[in-house]
Amino acid sequence: MSIDRSHRLSCIAIAGEPFEIGLQLGRHGADAAHAHLIRTHAWAHVTGSKNHDQVQAARRLTETLFPHYFEELRGLAAGLELPLEDVFAWNCRGDIWAMSPDGCTTIQIPGSEPVVAHNEDGDPGLRRGCALATVRPSKGRAFTAFVYPASLPGHTFALNDAGLVMTVNNIRSRETGEGLPRMVVTRALLDCGSLDEAFERVKTAPRAGAFHLTLARSGEADILSLEFTHKHLSVQTVRSPSSHANHLIHAGIRAEQQLVTGSSNSRQERADAMIAEAGGNVDPLAILHDTTQSALPIYRQQPDDPDNENTLATAYFKIGTDKVDCTIYDGNETSPRFRFKSDAFSPA
């Protein structure tokens, strides 16, 4: 299935108590969830595990450690008009199934004005239910994030009102265990006010699964590249232009059991080659929109993509000393679909 490009990326604004936040997100994504998501093999496979010990342990931990995010999940299920047990399991998908349908590519450019850019790759059948959501919770920080139907915010790309930038890449880890869903861990990062706080939250959280994070913040000079699994955590300060295409690459952690798809490997090799060829003049958008590797390109729009993923949006974050400027591209268009700043939170 390829993207139906008649569905432009929408922008929604949500505010309220945690349950209300989830309810509004659920209502926005309900049509896409019922028309496509719940009919997929992925949904059937993941929700078939809803009563497994690992999922039940994840639910208990979420209710205990982050009850307000559990309330968001309760609201999400209500808005979707789907059983909470199914929706909670879906938000554990990468923790219980290494081949859950999520991809992504990130480009990291350090310097006096760092840049983080990111392709959000996912199931093209969910396109019409995706959105750029600006969320103002009664508890916690305001943020803007790319959201999927039936999923908590925070596992794609996002920017909060403290100027914290986060992009997330799927890791298909075979070594998982009891812990918080990785998507709850990253939802918690949207309430952090600094890189140190975000790192500490990941470090101390009992983690079920694996993710790669790129973290940056206005007023802080560093870009952090962070890989975590159920058992291990690696953080590196990005010293030179770099890329990450959703598999473990840090020395000392990449030996972890993981599945690396052909697309993931191809995108990593091509992005690294383009960075090397560019010398000191790296263009992140040129890399993220590259289709040179015609079978397994960085910018993904093939209806027969082997991972069943297409590029749904591209984000470009320019990190200044007092704010972050962000542009969001819908498809491979040269003009941005949305622009917003960390000190405004009103995409236009």
GROMACS .gro file of C-alpha atoms in nm:
model
  348
    1MET     CA    1   0.000   0.000   0.000
    2SER     CA    2   0.130   0.348  -0.087
    3ILE     CA    3   0.036   0.686   0.056
    4ASP     CA    4  -0.288   0.841  -0.062
    5ARG     CA    5  -0.151   1.191  -0.113
    6SER     CA    6  -0.496   1.345  -0.130
    7HIS     CA    7  -0.480   1.332   0.250
    8ARG     CA    8  -0.260   1.625   0.349
    9LEU     CA    9  -0.099   1.620   0.690
   10SER     CA   10  -0.337   1.793   0.929
   11CYS     CA   11  -0.267   2.006   1.234
   12ILE     CA   12  -0.474   1.969   1.550
   13ALA     CA   13  -0.473   2.147   1.886
   14ILE     CA   14  -0.562   1.960   2.206
   15ALA     CA   15  -0.579   2.066   2.571
   16GLY     CA   16  -0.712   1.936   2.901
   17GLU     CA   17  -0.675   1.667   3.164
   18PRO     CA   18  -0.484   1.351   3.070
   19PHE     CA   19  -0.798   1.150   2.992
   20GLU     CA   20  -0.931   1.435   2.777
   21ILE     CA   21  -0.602   1.455   2.587
   22GLY     CA   22  -0.624   1.086   2.503
   23LEU     CA   23  -0.993   1.111   2.419
   24GLN     CA   24  -0.936   1.387   2.164
   25LEU     CA   25  -0.642   1.201   2.008
   26GLY     CA   26  -0.854   0.888   1.988
   27ARG     CA   27  -1.143   1.064   1.819
   28HIS     CA   28  -0.906   1.216   1.563
   29GLY     CA   29  -0.760   0.878   1.470
   30ALA     CA   30  -1.072   0.662   1.504
   31ASP     CA   31  -1.169   0.651   1.136
   32ALA     CA   32  -0.821   0.543   1.024
   33ALA     CA   33  -0.798   0.292   1.307
   34HIS     CA   34  -1.127   0.124   1.217
   35ALA     CA   35  -1.083   0.147   0.839
   36HIS     CA   36  -0.726   0.019   0.833
   37LEU     CA   37  -0.533  -0.045   1.154
   38ILE     CA   38  -0.754  -0.306   1.321
   39ARG     CA   39  -0.769  -0.497   0.991
   40THR     CA   40  -0.391  -0.541   0.969
   41HIS     CA   41  -0.180  -0.844   1.053
   42ALA     CA   42   0.022  -0.619   1.285
   43TRP     CA   43  -0.281  -0.534   1.496
   44ALA     CA   44  -0.394  -0.897   1.512
   45HIS     CA   45  -0.046  -1.017   1.606
   46VAL     CA   46   0.010  -0.757   1.877
   47THR     CA   47  -0.336  -0.761   2.035
   48GLY     CA   48  -0.318  -1.141   2.043
   49SER     CA   49  -0.051  -1.091   2.310
   50LYS     CA   50  -0.259  -0.861   2.530
   51ASN     CA   51  -0.289  -1.114   2.813
   52HIS     CA   52   0.079  -1.215   2.813
   53ASP     CA   53   0.277  -1.163   3.134
   54GLN     CA   54   0.505  -0.899   2.977
   55VAL     CA   55   0.211  -0.683   2.868
   56GLN     CA   56   0.038  -0.719   3.204
   57ALA     CA   57   0.360  -0.624   3.386
   58ALA     CA   58   0.397  -0.320   3.157
   59ARG     CA   59   0.043  -0.213   3.240
   60ARG     CA   60   0.102  -0.241   3.615
   61LEU     CA   61   0.423  -0.038   3.590
   62THR     CA   62   0.256   0.232   3.378
   63GLU     CA   63  -0.036   0.263   3.621
   64THR     CA   64   0.204   0.284   3.917
   65LEU     CA   65   0.486   0.503   3.783
   66PHE     CA   66   0.304   0.722   3.529
   67PRO     CA   67  -0.067   0.719   3.611
   68HIS     CA   68  -0.135   1.034   3.406
   69TYR     CA   69   0.000   0.865   3.091
   70PHE     CA   70  -0.214   0.563   3.169
   71GLU     CA   71  -0.509   0.804   3.183
   72GLU     CA   72  -0.408   0.928   2.837
   73LEU     CA   73  -0.420   0.566   2.720
   74ARG     CA   74  -0.762   0.516   2.878
   75GLY     CA   75  -0.887   0.827   2.700
   76LEU     CA   76  -0.728   0.713   2.376
   77ALA     CA   77  -0.914   0.383   2.388
   78ALA     CA   78  -1.241   0.562   2.467
   79GLY     CA   79  -1.197   0.802   2.176
   80LEU     CA   80  -1.112   0.516   1.941
   81GLU     CA   81  -1.405   0.310   2.072
   82LEU     CA   82  -1.173   0.013   2.111
   83PRO     CA   83  -1.098  -0.205   2.414
   84LEU     CA   84  -0.835  -0.059   2.647
   85GLU     CA   85  -0.659  -0.397   2.659
   86ASP     CA   86  -0.610  -0.388   2.282
   87VAL     CA   87  -0.497  -0.025   2.274
   88PHE     CA   88  -0.253  -0.077   2.560
   89ALA     CA   89  -0.105  -0.382   2.386
   90TRP     CA   90  -0.070  -0.181   2.063
   91ASN     CA   91   0.134   0.075   2.256
   92CYS     CA   92   0.363  -0.213   2.359
   93ARG     CA   93   0.404  -0.336   2.001
   94GLY     CA   94   0.777  -0.282   1.965
   95ASP     CA   95   0.840  -0.434   2.307
   96ILE     CA   96   0.670  -0.763   2.222
   97TRP     CA   97   0.729  -0.790   1.845
   98ALA     CA   98   1.060  -0.709   1.676
   99MET     CA   99   0.894  -0.657   1.337
  100SER     CA  100   0.642  -0.393   1.442
  101PRO     CA  101   0.587  -0.153   1.147
  102ASP     CA  102   0.799   0.151   1.233
  103GLY     CA  103   1.116   0.277   1.059
  104CYS     CA  104   1.263   0.631   1.027
  105THR     CA  105   1.591   0.806   0.944
  106THR     CA  106   1.755   1.090   1.139
  107ILE     CA  107   2.033   1.332   1.039
  108GLN     CA  108   2.231   1.509   1.316
  109ILE     CA  109   2.443   1.818   1.241
  110PRO     CA  110   2.633   1.963   1.540
  111GLY     CA  111   2.772   2.316   1.545
  112SER     CA  112   2.702   2.668   1.671
  113GLU     CA  113   2.343   2.628   1.551
  114PRO     CA  114   2.278   2.250   1.557
  115VAL     CA  115   2.031   2.087   1.321
  116VAL     CA  116   1.831   1.769   1.368
  117ALA     CA  117   1.627   1.643   1.072
  118HIS     CA  118   1.408   1.335   1.056
  119ASN     CA  119   1.201   1.125   0.816
  120GLU     CA  120   0.898   0.975   0.986
  121ASP     CA  121   0.838   0.638   0.820
  122GLY     CA  122   0.532   0.431   0.904
  123ASP     CA  123   0.235   0.236   0.775
  124PRO     CA  124   0.099   0.439   0.479
  125GLY     CA  125  -0.248   0.307   0.549
  126LEU     CA  126  -0.255   0.522   0.863
  127ARG     CA  127  -0.175   0.840   0.672
  128ARG     CA  128  -0.519   0.999   0.696
  129GLY     CA  129  -0.528   0.953   1.074
  130CYS     CA  130  -0.184   1.104   1.137
  131ALA     CA  131  -0.145   1.465   1.242
  132LEU     CA  132   0.086   1.728   1.381
  133ALA     CA  133  -0.065   1.771   1.727
  134THR     CA  134  -0.003   2.065   1.958
  135VAL     CA  135  -0.092   1.942   2.305
  136ARG     CA  136  -0.132   2.152   2.618
  137PRO     CA  137  -0.192   1.913   2.907
  138SER     CA  138  -0.319   2.035   3.243
  139LYS     CA  139  -0.033   1.829   3.392
  140GLY     CA  140   0.304   1.857   3.225
  141ARG     CA  141   0.465   2.052   2.944
  142ALA     CA  142   0.308   2.168   2.621
  143PHE     CA  143   0.450   2.006   2.308
  144THR     CA  144   0.400   1.955   1.939
  145ALA     CA  145   0.444   1.602   1.802
  146PHE     CA  146   0.367   1.390   1.500
  147VAL     CA  147   0.096   1.146   1.612
  148TYR     CA  148  -0.038   0.818   1.475
  149PRO     CA  149  -0.387   0.675   1.529
  150ALA     CA  150  -0.409   0.464   1.846
  151SER     CA  151  -0.063   0.565   1.973
  152LEU     CA  152   0.059   0.786   2.257
  153PRO     CA  153   0.248   1.098   2.145
  154GLY     CA  154   0.625   1.092   2.181
  155HIS     CA  155   0.754   0.804   1.971
  156THR     CA  156   0.805   0.999   1.644
  157PHE     CA  157   0.940   1.357   1.639
  158ALA     CA  158   0.847   1.626   1.888
  159LEU     CA  159   0.936   1.961   2.043
  160ASN     CA  160   0.826   2.079   2.386
  161ASP     CA  161   0.791   2.421   2.545
  162ALA     CA  162   1.133   2.390   2.711
  163GLY     CA  163   1.291   2.378   2.365
  164LEU     CA  164   1.362   2.004   2.391
  165VAL     CA  165   1.380   1.831   2.052
  166MET     CA  166   1.333   1.456   2.030
  167THR     CA  167   1.333   1.224   1.731
  168VAL     CA  168   1.277   0.852   1.772
  169ASN     CA  169   1.390   0.558   1.559
  170ASN     CA  170   1.259   0.206   1.592
  171ILE     CA  171   1.500  -0.064   1.710
  172ARG     CA  172   1.395  -0.419   1.630
  173SER     CA  173   1.540  -0.580   1.940
  174ARG     CA  174   1.502  -0.949   2.017
  175GLU     CA  175   1.609  -0.892   2.378
  176THR     CA  176   1.309  -0.754   2.561
  177GLY     CA  177   1.167  -0.815   2.905
  178GLU     CA  178   0.942  -0.682   3.177
  179GLY     CA  179   0.942  -0.304   3.204
  180LEU     CA  180   0.764   0.009   3.091
  181PRO     CA  181   0.656   0.019   2.727
  182ARG     CA  182   0.922   0.207   2.532
  183MET     CA  183   0.644   0.439   2.410
  184VAL     CA  184   0.559   0.534   2.770
  185VAL     CA  185   0.928   0.604   2.837
  186THR     CA  186   0.945   0.844   2.541
  187ARG     CA  187   0.609   1.003   2.629
  188ALA     CA  188   0.767   1.086   2.965
  189LEU     CA  189   1.055   1.265   2.791
  190LEU     CA  190   0.812   1.524   2.655
  191ASP     CA  191   0.776   1.648   3.013
  192CYS     CA  192   1.152   1.699   3.058
  193GLY     CA  193   1.313   2.042   3.068
  194SER     CA  194   1.677   1.962   2.990
  195LEU     CA  195   1.902   1.705   2.825
  196ASP     CA  196   2.024   1.589   3.166
  197GLU     CA  197   1.669   1.536   3.288
  198ALA     CA  198   1.577   1.343   2.975
  199PHE     CA  199   1.883   1.119   2.997
  200GLU     CA  200   1.822   1.052   3.365
  201ARG     CA  201   1.462   0.957   3.294
  202VAL     CA  202   1.567   0.700   3.036
  203LYS     CA  203   1.849   0.573   3.258
  204THR     CA  204   1.630   0.514   3.562
  205ALA     CA  205   1.321   0.381   3.387
  206PRO     CA  206   1.261   0.006   3.386
  207ARG     CA  207   1.255  -0.046   3.008
  208ALA     CA  208   1.080  -0.330   2.825
  209GLY     CA  209   1.210  -0.264   2.474
  210ALA     CA  210   1.450  -0.063   2.260
  211PHE     CA  211   1.465   0.273   2.081
  212HIS     CA  212   1.716   0.518   1.939
  213LEU     CA  213   1.670   0.882   2.041
  214THR     CA  214   1.822   1.203   1.912
  215LEU     CA  215   1.792   1.471   2.179
  216ALA     CA  216   1.879   1.843   2.157
  217ARG     CA  217   1.762   2.159   2.329
  218SER     CA  218   1.776   2.532   2.273
  219GLY     CA  219   2.048   2.687   2.486
  220GLU     CA  220   2.240   2.359   2.513
  221ALA     CA  221   2.526   2.302   2.270
  222ASP     CA  222   2.515   1.923   2.243
  223ILE     CA  223   2.318   1.681   2.032
  224LEU     CA  224   2.283   1.347   2.209
  225SER     CA  225   2.249   1.015   2.030
  226LEU     CA  226   2.101   0.763   2.271
  227GLU     CA  227   2.035   0.393   2.217
  228PHE     CA  228   1.855   0.189   2.479
  229THR     CA  229   1.739  -0.169   2.508
  230HIS     CA  230   1.579  -0.369   2.788
  231LYS     CA  231   1.918  -0.415   2.955
  232HIS     CA  232   2.158  -0.163   2.804
  233LEU     CA  233   2.193   0.210   2.751
  234SER     CA  234   2.446   0.401   2.540
  235VAL     CA  235   2.470   0.777   2.499
  236GLN     CA  236   2.707   0.962   2.268
  237THR     CA  237   2.757   1.332   2.206
  238VAL     CA  238   2.739   1.393   1.831
  239ARG     CA  239   3.073   1.550   1.730
  240SER     CA  240   3.036   1.544   1.350
  241PRO     CA  241   2.752   1.514   1.098
  242SER     CA  242   2.591   1.174   1.149
  243SER     CA  243   2.292   0.963   1.050
  244HIS     CA  244   2.081   0.694   1.213
  245ALA     CA  245   1.847   0.458   1.028
  246ASN     CA  246   1.667   0.255   1.293
  247HIS     CA  247   1.910  -0.011   1.408
  248LEU     CA  248   2.169  -0.020   1.685
  249ILE     CA  249   2.502   0.126   1.568
  250HIS     CA  250   2.681   0.239   1.887
  251ALA     CA  251   3.001   0.049   1.963
  252GLY     CA  252   2.948  -0.182   2.257
  253ILE     CA  253   2.572  -0.206   2.217
  254ARG     CA  254   2.521  -0.301   1.853
  255ALA     CA  255   2.608  -0.664   1.927
  256GLU     CA  256   2.273  -0.683   2.103
  257GLN     CA  257   2.034  -0.922   1.933
  258GLN     CA  258   1.841  -0.720   1.679
  259LEU     CA  259   1.676  -0.754   1.340
  260VAL     CA  260   1.815  -0.520   1.074
  261THR     CA  261   1.597  -0.503   0.764
  262GLY     CA  262   1.735  -0.447   0.415
  263SER     CA  263   1.583  -0.100   0.409
  264SER     CA  264   1.736  -0.002   0.743
  265ASN     CA  265   2.081  -0.115   0.632
  266SER     CA  266   2.050   0.052   0.290
  267ARG     CA  267   1.934   0.384   0.435
  268GLN     CA  268   2.219   0.388   0.688
  269GLU     CA  269   2.482   0.317   0.423
  270ARG     CA  270   2.346   0.573   0.176
  271ALA     CA  271   2.308   0.850   0.438
  272ASP     CA  272   2.661   0.788   0.568
  273ALA     CA  273   2.798   0.800   0.213
  274MET     CA  274   2.619   1.127   0.135
  275ILE     CA  275   2.754   1.285   0.454
  276ALA     CA  276   3.108   1.174   0.366
  277GLU     CA  277   3.075   1.308   0.009
  278ALA     CA  278   2.941   1.644   0.130
  279GLY     CA  279   3.242   1.724   0.343
  280GLY     CA  280   3.151   2.026   0.556
  281ASN     CA  281   2.842   2.118   0.353
  282VAL     CA  282   2.581   1.861   0.454
  283ASP     CA  283   2.222   1.925   0.339
  284PRO     CA  284   1.998   1.718   0.569
  285LEU     CA  285   1.690   1.759   0.350
  286ALA     CA  286   1.876   1.644   0.040
  287ILE     CA  287   1.973   1.330   0.229
  288LEU     CA  288   1.627   1.265   0.369
  289HIS     CA  289   1.464   1.314   0.027
  290ASP     CA  290   1.721   1.097  -0.155
  291THR     CA  291   1.590   0.818  -0.380
  292THR     CA  292   1.919   0.715  -0.543
  293GLN     CA  293   1.899   0.362  -0.402
  294SER     CA  294   1.589   0.290  -0.609
  295ALA     CA  295   1.504  -0.044  -0.447
  296LEU     CA  296   1.560   0.064  -0.084
  297PRO     CA  297   1.575   0.446  -0.079
  298ILE     CA  298   1.601   0.684   0.215
  299TYR     CA  299   1.284   0.865   0.108
  300ARG     CA  300   1.029   0.586   0.094
  301GLN     CA  301   0.719   0.599  -0.128
  302GLN     CA  302   0.702   0.256  -0.289
  303PRO     CA  303   0.371   0.068  -0.263
  304ASP     CA  304   0.568  -0.259  -0.225
  305ASP     CA  305   0.813  -0.136   0.040
  306PRO     CA  306   0.938  -0.458   0.205
  307ASP     CA  307   0.882  -0.320   0.556
  308ASN     CA  308   0.536  -0.184   0.463
  309GLU     CA  309   0.653   0.169   0.546
  310ASN     CA  310   0.647   0.499   0.359
  311THR     CA  311   0.780   0.841   0.455
  312LEU     CA  312   0.483   1.026   0.604
  313ALA     CA  313   0.654   1.354   0.697
  314THR     CA  314   0.996   1.518   0.729
  315ALA     CA  315   1.091   1.747   1.018
  316TYR     CA  316   1.379   1.998   1.024
  317PHE     CA  317   1.478   2.145   1.362
  318LYS     CA  318   1.720   2.438   1.383
  319ILE     CA  319   1.829   2.473   1.744
  320GLY     CA  320   1.914   2.824   1.857
  321THR     CA  321   2.029   2.966   2.186
  322ASP     CA  322   1.683   3.076   2.297
  323LYS     CA  323   1.436   2.886   2.075
  324VAL     CA  324   1.395   2.610   1.819
  325ASP     CA  325   1.268   2.677   1.467
  326CYS     CA  326   1.093   2.379   1.313
  327THR     CA  327   0.967   2.318   0.960
  328ILE     CA  328   0.754   2.018   0.867
  329TYR     CA  329   0.741   1.890   0.509
  330ASP     CA  330   0.446   1.689   0.381
  331GLY     CA  331   0.592   1.439   0.139
  332ASN     CA  332   0.890   1.546  -0.068
  333GLU     CA  333   0.759   1.895  -0.134
  334THR     CA  334   1.015   2.177  -0.127
  335SER     CA  335   0.782   2.417   0.059
  336PRO     CA  336   0.706   2.341   0.424
  337ARG     CA  337   0.355   2.236   0.525
  338PHE     CA  338   0.397   2.383   0.875
  339ARG     CA  339   0.639   2.610   1.061
  340PHE     CA  340   0.652   2.663   1.436
  341LYS     CA  341   0.882   2.773   1.717
  342SER     CA  342   0.936   2.639   2.065
  343ASP     CA  343   0.846   2.976   2.217
  344ALA     CA  344   0.513   3.003   2.032
  345PHE     CA  345   0.342   2.664   1.998
  346SER     CA  346   0.098   2.778   1.735
  347PRO     CA  347   0.183   2.611   1.401
  348ALA     CA  348   0.077   2.818   1.101
   0.00000   0.00000   0.00000
